[in-house]
Short mmCIF file of C-alpha atoms in Angstrom, two decimals:
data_model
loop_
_atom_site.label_atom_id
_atom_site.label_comp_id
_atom_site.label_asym_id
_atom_site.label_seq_id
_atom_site.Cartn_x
_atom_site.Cartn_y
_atom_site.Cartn_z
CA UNK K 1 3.23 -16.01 22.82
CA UNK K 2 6.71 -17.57 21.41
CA UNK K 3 7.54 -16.87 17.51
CA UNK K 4 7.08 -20.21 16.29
CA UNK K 5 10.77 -22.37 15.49
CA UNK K 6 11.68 -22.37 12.16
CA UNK K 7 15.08 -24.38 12.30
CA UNK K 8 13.42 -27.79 11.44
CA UNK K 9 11.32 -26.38 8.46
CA UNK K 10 12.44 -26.66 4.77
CA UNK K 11 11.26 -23.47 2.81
CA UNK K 12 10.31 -24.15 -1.08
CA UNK K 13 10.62 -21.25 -3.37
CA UNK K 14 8.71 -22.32 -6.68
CA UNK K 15 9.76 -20.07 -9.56
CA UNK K 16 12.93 -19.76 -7.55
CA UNK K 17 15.21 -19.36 -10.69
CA UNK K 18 13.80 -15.39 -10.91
CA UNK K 19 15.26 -12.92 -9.43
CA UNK K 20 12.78 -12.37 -6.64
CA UNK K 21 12.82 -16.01 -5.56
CA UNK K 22 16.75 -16.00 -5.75
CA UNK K 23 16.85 -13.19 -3.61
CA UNK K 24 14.28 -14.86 -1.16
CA UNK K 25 16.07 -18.39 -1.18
CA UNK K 26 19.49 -16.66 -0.77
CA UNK K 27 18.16 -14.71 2.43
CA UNK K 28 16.52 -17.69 4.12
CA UNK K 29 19.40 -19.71 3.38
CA UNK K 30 21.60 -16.70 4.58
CA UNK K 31 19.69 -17.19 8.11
CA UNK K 32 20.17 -21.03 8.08
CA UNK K 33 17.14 -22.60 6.68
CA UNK K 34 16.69 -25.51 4.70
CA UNK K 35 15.98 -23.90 0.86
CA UNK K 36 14.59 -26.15 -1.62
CA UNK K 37 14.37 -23.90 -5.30
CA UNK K 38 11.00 -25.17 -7.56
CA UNK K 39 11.51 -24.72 -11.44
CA UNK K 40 9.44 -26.35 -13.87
CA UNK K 41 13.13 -27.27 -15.04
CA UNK K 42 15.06 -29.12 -12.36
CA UNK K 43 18.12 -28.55 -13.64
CA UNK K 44 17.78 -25.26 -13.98
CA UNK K 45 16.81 -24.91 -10.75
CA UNK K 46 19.74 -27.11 -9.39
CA UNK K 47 22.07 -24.95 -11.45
CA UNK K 48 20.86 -21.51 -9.74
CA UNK K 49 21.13 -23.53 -6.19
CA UNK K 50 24.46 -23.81 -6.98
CA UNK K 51 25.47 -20.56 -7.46
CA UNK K 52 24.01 -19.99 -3.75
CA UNK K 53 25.86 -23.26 -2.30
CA UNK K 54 28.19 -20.61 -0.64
CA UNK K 55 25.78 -18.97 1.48
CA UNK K 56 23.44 -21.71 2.85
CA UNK K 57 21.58 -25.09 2.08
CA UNK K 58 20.17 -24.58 -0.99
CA UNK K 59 18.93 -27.30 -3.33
CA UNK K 60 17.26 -27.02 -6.70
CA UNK K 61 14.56 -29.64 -7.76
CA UNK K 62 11.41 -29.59 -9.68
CA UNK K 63 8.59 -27.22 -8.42
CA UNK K 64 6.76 -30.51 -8.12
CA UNK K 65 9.57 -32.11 -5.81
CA UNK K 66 10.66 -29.17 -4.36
CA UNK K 67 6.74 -28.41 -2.95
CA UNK K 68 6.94 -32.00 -1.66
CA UNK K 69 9.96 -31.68 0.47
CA UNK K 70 8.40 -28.40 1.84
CA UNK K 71 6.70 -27.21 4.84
CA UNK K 72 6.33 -23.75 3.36
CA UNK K 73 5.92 -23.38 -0.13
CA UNK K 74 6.54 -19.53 -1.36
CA UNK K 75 4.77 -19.00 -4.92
CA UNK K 76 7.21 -16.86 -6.86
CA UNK K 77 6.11 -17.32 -10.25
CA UNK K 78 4.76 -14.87 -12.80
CA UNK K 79 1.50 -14.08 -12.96
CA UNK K 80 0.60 -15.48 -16.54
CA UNK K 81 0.99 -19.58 -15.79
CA UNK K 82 0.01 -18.69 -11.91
CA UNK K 83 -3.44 -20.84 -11.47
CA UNK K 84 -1.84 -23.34 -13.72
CA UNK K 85 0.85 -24.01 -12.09
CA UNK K 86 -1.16 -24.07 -8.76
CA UNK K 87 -3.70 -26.11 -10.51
CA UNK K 88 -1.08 -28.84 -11.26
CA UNK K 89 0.41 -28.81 -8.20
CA UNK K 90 -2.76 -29.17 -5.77
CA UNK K 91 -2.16 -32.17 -4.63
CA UNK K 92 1.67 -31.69 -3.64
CA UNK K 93 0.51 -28.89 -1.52
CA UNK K 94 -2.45 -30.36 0.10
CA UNK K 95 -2.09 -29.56 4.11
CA UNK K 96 1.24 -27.15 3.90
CA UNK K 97 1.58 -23.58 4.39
CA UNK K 98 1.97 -22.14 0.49
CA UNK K 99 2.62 -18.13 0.70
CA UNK K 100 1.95 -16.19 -2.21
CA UNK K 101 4.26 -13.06 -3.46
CA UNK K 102 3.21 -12.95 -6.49
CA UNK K 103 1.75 -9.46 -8.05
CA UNK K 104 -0.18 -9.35 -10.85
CA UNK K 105 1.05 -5.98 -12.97
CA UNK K 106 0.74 -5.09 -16.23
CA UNK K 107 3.60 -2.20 -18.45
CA UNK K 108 3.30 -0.11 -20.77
CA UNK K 109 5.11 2.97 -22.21
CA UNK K 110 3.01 4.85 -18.80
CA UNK K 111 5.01 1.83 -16.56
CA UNK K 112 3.31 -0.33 -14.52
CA UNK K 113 -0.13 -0.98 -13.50
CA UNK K 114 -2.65 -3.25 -11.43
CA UNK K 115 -3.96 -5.87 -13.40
CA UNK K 116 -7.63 -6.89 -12.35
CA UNK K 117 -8.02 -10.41 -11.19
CA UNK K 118 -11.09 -12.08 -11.49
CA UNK K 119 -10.92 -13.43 -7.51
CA UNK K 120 -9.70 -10.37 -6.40
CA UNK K 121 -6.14 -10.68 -6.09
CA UNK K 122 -3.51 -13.50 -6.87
CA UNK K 123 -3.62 -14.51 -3.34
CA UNK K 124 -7.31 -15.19 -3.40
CA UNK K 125 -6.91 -17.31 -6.50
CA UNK K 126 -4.54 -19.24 -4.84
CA UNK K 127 -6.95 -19.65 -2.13
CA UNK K 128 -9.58 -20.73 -4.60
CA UNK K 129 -7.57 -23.06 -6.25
CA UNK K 130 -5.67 -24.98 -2.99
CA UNK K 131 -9.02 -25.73 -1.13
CA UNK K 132 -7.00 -28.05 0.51
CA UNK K 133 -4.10 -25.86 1.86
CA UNK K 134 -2.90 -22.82 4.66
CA UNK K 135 -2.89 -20.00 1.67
CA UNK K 136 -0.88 -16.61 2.93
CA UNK K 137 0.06 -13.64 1.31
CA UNK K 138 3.34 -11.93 1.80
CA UNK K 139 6.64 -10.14 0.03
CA UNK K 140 4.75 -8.33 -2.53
CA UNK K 141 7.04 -5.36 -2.11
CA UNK K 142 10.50 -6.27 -1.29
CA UNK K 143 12.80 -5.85 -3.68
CA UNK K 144 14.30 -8.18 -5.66
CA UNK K 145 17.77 -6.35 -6.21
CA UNK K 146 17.85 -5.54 -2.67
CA UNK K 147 17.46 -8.86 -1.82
CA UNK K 148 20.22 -10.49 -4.51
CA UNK K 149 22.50 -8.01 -3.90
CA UNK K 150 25.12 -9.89 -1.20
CA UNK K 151 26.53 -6.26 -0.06
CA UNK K 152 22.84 -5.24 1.40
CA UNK K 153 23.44 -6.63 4.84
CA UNK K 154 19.69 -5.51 6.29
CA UNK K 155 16.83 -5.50 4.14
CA UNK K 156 14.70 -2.71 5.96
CA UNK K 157 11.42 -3.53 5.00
CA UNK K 158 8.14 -4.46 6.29
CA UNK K 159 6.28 -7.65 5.21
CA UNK K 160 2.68 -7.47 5.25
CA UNK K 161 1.16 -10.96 5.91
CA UNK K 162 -2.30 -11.55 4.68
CA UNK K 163 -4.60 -14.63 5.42
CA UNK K 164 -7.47 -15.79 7.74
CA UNK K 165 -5.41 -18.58 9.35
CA UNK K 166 -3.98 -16.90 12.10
CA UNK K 167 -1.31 -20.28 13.23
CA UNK K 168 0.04 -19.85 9.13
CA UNK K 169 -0.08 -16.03 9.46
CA UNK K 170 2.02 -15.91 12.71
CA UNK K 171 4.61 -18.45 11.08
CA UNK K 172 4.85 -16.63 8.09
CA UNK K 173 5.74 -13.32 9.85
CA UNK K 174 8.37 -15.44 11.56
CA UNK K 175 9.48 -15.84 8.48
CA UNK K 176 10.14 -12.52 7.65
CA UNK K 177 11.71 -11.97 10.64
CA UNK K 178 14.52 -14.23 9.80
CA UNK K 179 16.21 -11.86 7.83
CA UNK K 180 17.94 -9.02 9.28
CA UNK K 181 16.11 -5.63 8.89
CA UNK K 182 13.00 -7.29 7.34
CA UNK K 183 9.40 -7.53 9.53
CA UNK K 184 6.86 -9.44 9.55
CA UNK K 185 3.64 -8.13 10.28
CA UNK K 186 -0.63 -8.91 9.87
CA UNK K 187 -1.24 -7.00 7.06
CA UNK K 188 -5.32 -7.81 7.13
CA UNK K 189 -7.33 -10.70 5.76
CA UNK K 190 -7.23 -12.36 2.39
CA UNK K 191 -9.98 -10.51 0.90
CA UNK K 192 -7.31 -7.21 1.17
CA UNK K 193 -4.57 -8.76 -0.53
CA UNK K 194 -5.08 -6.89 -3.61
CA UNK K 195 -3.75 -3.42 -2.55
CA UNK K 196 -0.78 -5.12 -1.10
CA UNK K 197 0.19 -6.83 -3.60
CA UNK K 198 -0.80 -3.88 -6.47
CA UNK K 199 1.26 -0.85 -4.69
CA UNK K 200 4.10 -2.71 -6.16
CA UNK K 201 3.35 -0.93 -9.23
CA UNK K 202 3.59 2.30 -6.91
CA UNK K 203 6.96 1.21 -6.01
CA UNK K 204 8.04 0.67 -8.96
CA UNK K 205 6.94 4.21 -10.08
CA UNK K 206 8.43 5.61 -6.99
CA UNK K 207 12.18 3.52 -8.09
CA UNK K 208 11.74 4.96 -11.53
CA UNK K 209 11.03 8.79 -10.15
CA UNK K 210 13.43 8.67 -7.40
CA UNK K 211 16.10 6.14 -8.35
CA UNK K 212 15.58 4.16 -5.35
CA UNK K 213 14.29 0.35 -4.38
CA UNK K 214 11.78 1.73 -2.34
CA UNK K 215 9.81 -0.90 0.53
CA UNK K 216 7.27 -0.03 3.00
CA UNK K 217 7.43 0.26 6.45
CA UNK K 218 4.78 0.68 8.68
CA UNK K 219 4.95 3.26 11.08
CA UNK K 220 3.67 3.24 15.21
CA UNK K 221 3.85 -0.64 15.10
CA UNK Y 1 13.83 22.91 -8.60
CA UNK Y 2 12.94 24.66 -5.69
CA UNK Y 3 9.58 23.41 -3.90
CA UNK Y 4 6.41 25.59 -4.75
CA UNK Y 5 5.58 28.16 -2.60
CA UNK Y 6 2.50 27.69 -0.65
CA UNK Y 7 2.19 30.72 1.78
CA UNK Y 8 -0.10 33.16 -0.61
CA UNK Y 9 -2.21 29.86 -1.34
CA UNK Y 10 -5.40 29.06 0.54
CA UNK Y 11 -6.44 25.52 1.24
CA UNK Y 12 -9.60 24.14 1.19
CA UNK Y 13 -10.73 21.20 3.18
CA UNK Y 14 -14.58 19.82 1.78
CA UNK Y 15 -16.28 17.43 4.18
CA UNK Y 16 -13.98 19.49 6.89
CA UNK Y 17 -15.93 18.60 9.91
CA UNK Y 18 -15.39 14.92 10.13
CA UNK Y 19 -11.88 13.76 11.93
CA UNK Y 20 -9.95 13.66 8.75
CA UNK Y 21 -10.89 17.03 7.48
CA UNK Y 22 -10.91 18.76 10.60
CA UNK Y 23 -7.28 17.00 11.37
CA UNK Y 24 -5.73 18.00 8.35
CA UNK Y 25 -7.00 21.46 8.57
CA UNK Y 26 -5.73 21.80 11.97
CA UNK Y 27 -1.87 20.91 10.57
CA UNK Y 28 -2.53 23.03 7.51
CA UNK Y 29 -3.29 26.03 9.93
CA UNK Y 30 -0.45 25.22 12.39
CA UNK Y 31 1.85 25.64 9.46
CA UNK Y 32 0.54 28.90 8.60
CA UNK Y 33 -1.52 28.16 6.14
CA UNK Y 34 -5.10 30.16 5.07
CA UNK Y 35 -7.65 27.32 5.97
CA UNK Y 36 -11.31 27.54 4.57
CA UNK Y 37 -13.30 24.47 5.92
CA UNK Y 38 -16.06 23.35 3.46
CA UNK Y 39 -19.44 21.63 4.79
CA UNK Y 40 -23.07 21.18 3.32
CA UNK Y 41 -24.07 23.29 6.81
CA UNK Y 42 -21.88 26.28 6.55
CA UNK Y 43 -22.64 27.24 10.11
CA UNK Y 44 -21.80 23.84 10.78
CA UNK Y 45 -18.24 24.74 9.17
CA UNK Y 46 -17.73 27.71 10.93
CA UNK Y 47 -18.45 26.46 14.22
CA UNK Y 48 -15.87 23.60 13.87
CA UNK Y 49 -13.60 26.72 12.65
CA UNK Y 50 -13.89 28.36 15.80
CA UNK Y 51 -12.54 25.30 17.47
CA UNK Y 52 -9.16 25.33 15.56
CA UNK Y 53 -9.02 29.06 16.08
CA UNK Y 54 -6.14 29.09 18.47
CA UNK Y 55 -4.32 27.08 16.08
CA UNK Y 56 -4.32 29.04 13.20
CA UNK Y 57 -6.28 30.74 10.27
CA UNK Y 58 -9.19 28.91 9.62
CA UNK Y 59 -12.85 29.76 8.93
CA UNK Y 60 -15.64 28.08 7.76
CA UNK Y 61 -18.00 28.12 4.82
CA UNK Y 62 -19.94 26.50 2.43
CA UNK Y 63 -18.35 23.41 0.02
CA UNK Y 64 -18.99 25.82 -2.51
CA UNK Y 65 -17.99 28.60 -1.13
CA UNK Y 66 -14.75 26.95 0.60
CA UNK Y 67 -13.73 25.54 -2.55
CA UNK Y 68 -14.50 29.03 -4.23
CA UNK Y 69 -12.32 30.71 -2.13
CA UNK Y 70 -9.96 28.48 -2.30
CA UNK Y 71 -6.77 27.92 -4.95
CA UNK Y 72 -5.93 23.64 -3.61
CA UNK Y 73 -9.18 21.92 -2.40
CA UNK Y 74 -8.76 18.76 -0.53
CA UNK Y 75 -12.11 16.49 -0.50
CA UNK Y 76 -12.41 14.82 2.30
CA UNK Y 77 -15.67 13.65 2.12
CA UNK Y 78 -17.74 9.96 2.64
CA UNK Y 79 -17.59 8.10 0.03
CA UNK Y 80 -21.07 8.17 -0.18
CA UNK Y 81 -21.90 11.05 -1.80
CA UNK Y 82 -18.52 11.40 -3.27
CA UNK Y 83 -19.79 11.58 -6.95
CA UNK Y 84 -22.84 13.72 -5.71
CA UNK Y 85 -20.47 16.71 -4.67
CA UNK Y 86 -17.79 16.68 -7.23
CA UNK Y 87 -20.52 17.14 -9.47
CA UNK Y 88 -22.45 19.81 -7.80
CA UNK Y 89 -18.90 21.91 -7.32
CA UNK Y 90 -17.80 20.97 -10.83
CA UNK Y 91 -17.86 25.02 -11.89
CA UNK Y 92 -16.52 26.00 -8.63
CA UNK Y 93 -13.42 23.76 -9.12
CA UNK Y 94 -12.67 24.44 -12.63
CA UNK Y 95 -9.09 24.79 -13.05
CA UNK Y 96 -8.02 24.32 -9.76
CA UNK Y 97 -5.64 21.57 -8.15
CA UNK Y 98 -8.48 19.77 -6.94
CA UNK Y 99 -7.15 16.61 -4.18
CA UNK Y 100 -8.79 13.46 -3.10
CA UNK Y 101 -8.40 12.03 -0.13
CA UNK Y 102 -11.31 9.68 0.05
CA UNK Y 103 -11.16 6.07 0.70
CA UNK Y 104 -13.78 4.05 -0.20
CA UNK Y 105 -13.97 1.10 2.50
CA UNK Y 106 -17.16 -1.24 3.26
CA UNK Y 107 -17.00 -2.67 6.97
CA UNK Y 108 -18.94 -5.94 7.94
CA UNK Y 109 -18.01 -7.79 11.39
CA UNK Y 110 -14.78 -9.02 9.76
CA UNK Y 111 -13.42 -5.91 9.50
CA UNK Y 112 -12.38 -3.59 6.60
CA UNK Y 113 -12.62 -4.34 3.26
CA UNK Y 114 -11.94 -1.53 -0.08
CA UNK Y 115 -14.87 -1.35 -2.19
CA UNK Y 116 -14.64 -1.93 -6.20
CA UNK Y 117 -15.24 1.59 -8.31
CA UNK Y 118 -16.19 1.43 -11.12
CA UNK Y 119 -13.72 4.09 -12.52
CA UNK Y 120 -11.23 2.38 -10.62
CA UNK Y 121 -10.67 4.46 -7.45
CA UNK Y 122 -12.01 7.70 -5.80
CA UNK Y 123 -9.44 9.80 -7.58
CA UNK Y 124 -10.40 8.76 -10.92
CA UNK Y 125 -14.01 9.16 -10.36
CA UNK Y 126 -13.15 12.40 -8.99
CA UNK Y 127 -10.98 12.62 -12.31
CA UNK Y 128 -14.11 11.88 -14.28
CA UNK Y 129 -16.50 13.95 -12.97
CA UNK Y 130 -13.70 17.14 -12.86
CA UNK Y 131 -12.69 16.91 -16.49
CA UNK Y 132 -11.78 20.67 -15.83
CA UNK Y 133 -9.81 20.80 -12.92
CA UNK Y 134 -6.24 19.03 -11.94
CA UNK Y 135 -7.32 16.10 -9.83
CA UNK Y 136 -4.50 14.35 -7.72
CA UNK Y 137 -5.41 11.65 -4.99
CA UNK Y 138 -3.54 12.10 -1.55
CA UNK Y 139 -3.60 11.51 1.82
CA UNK Y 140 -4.96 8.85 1.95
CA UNK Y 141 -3.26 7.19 4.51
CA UNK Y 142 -3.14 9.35 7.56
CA UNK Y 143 -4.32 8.33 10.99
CA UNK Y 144 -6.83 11.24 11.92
CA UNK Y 145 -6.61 10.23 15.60
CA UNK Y 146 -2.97 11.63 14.98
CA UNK Y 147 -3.74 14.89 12.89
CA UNK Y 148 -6.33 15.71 15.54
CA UNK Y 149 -4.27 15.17 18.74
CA UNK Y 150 -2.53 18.34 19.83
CA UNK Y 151 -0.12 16.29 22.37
CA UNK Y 152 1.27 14.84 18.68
CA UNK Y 153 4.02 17.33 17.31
CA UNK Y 154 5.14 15.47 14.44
CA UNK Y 155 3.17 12.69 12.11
CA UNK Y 156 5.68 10.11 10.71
CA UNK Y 157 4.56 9.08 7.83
CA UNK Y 158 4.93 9.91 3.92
CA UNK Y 159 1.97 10.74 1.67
CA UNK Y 160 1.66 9.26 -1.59
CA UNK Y 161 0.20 11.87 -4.23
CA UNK Y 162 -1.07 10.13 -7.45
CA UNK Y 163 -1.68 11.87 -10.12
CA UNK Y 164 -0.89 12.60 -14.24
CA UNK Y 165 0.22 16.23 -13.89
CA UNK Y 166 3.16 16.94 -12.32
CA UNK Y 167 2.72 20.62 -11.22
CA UNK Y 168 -0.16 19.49 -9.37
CA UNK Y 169 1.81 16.27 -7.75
CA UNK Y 170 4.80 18.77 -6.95
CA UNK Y 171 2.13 21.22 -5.29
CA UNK Y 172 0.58 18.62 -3.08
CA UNK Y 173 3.52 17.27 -2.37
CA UNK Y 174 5.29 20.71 -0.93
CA UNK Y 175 1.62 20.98 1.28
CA UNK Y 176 2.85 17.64 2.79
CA UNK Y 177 5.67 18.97 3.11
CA UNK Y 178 5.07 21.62 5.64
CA UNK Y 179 3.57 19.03 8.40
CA UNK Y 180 6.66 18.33 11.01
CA UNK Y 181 7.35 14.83 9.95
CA UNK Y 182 4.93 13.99 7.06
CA UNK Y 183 7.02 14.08 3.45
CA UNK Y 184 5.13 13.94 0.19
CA UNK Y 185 6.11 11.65 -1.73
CA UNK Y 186 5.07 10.90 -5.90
CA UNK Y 187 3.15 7.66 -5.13
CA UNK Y 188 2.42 7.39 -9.20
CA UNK Y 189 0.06 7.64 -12.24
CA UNK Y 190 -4.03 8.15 -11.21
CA UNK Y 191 -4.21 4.86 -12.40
CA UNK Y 192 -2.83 3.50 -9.35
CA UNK Y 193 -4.41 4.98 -6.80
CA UNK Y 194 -6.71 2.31 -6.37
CA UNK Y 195 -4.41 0.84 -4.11
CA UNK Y 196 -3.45 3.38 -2.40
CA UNK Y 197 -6.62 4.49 -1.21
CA UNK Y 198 -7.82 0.47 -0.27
CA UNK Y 199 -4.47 0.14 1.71
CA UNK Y 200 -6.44 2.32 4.13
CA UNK Y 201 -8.19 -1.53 5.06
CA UNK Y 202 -4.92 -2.94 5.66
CA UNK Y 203 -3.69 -0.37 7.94
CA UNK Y 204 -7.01 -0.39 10.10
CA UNK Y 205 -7.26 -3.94 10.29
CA UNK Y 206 -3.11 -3.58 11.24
CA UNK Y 207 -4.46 -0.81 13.96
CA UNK Y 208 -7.00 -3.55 15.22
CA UNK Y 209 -4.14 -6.04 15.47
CA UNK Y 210 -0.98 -4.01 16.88
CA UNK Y 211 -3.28 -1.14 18.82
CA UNK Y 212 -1.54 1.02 16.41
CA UNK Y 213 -2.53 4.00 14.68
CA UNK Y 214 -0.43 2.88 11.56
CA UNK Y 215 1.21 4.86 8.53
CA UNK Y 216 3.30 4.28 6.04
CA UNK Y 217 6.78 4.88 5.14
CA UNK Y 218 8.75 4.32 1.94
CA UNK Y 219 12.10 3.19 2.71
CA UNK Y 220 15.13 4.04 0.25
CA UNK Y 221 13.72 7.22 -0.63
#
């Protein structure tokens, strides 16, 4: 079986003005994809294109325009305003491929936690929400300075890919494979997208212990 | 800090005559380790002992009296019946580093799933029930066709130890530690253990995919 071919696909980041969707847009675009940020402000989203014009094609629209132009849509937003903004944005995303990093943690003077999510995991509410999409979860646990730092050449990192639509699953992990040092692999079904995207609160405990910006990989695969 | 000495300590294993248990007391012994393995049928116990006894010192007894004997007790246990032990050994544990390694999966004909505990994980149940002894959650994530197979010298993977006291976390680490390849690794606060112990799901259903017997890594660290 081929990977599928990216090179004709335009990637939308929505909530790409954070620091995790940055990072994301500025590796895609690194590997020559077409990179459309989402922001519920467009020109703030056009303004943090711009400071990635140098390494690829990188727009900034609306999260509205920029999930219209899209064949993939990553979901990079925080978790409070998550099924709202996937709520408003239902119809834009009708039939495409939306992939959801999003992990829904909680802080406190103990650090981070899971929170509990009603439909198990933020993944599954995007599932319950976009009835009428290809809903995937993946990059819980990469790291966002890692990523936006333009010295880290490889990102070595596994990316667990979650979802029950094999065809979206397989593209997604092509995905991943784009950028150097980063993997994409099945990580399991929707209904065990929870743990994934939770043990980011284990990484972050780990970064805090160890001074690190700790990923996963997966070993004997 | 130099890493806690572990060769006057004896190790327990509870539930030590299923794959898991019997694995991980067959690398405990290897590394010269005192091995007690715990089962309801203590003749049951010591006749899996006498299977591991080229390997090292290990004998069998009783739950109770393995985790008696014993100064770390691993609890390796179904998850049915979790709760029923932990509260039948709760005298015989009292003040001793007391680990979980339990994973509490369901399995239907899609696959693996993690189960929802009501105190949030094994290791807090365990936590809950052990109010006297220093419960840390590890383990969790180690193939036990690998700890069992003799032809496999080293077992790549780092194990996450949860937990809220750090003596004990430092302990369990250094008995990860002394497997060729395996590194202990803080994973974080009980309260995240959760996800460590459902990640189990992911990496079975990865095992399904890839043929794999998967483990993790932490990369950075």
């Amino acid at each position: 079986m081929s990977a599928p071919d990216l090179s004709s696909l335009t990637i939308a980041v929505l909530g790409g003005t954070g620091p995790q969707g940055r990072g994301l847009a500025r590796r895609f675009a690194a590997a020559g994809l077409d990179v459309v940020l989402g922001s519920r402000d467009a020109q703030r989203a056009q303004d943090t294109a711009a400071t990635l014009a140098d390494v690829g094609r990188v727009r900034g629209a609306s999260n509205a325009d920029a999930a219209t132009a899209a064949d993939i849509v990553l979901v990079v937003v925080p978790w409070d305003g998550h099924a709202e903004l996937l709520e408003s944005l239902k119809g834009e995303l009708e039939g495409k491929v939306v992939v959801d990093c999003v992990n829904p943690l909680g802080f406190d003077k103990q650090g981070p936690y899971a929170l509990r999510v009603e439909e198990g995991s933020a993944t599954q509410q995007a599932a319950a929400i976009l009835t009428g999409s290809r809903v995937v979860g993946a990059f819980h646990n990469v790291s966002a300075v890692l990523l936006e730092d333009p010295a880290v050449e490889r990102i070595e990192t596994d990316v667990l890919v979650l979802g029950d639509d094999r065809e979206a699953t397989d593209l997604v992990q092509a995905l991943a494979d784009v950028v150097p040092g980063m993997r994409g692999m099945y990580g399991g079904r929707l209904r065990n997208a929870h743990q994934v995207e939770a043990l980011t609160a284990n990484l972050i405990a780990i970064n805090r212990r160890y001074k690190a910006h700790a990923g996963v990989r997966v070993t004997d695969v």
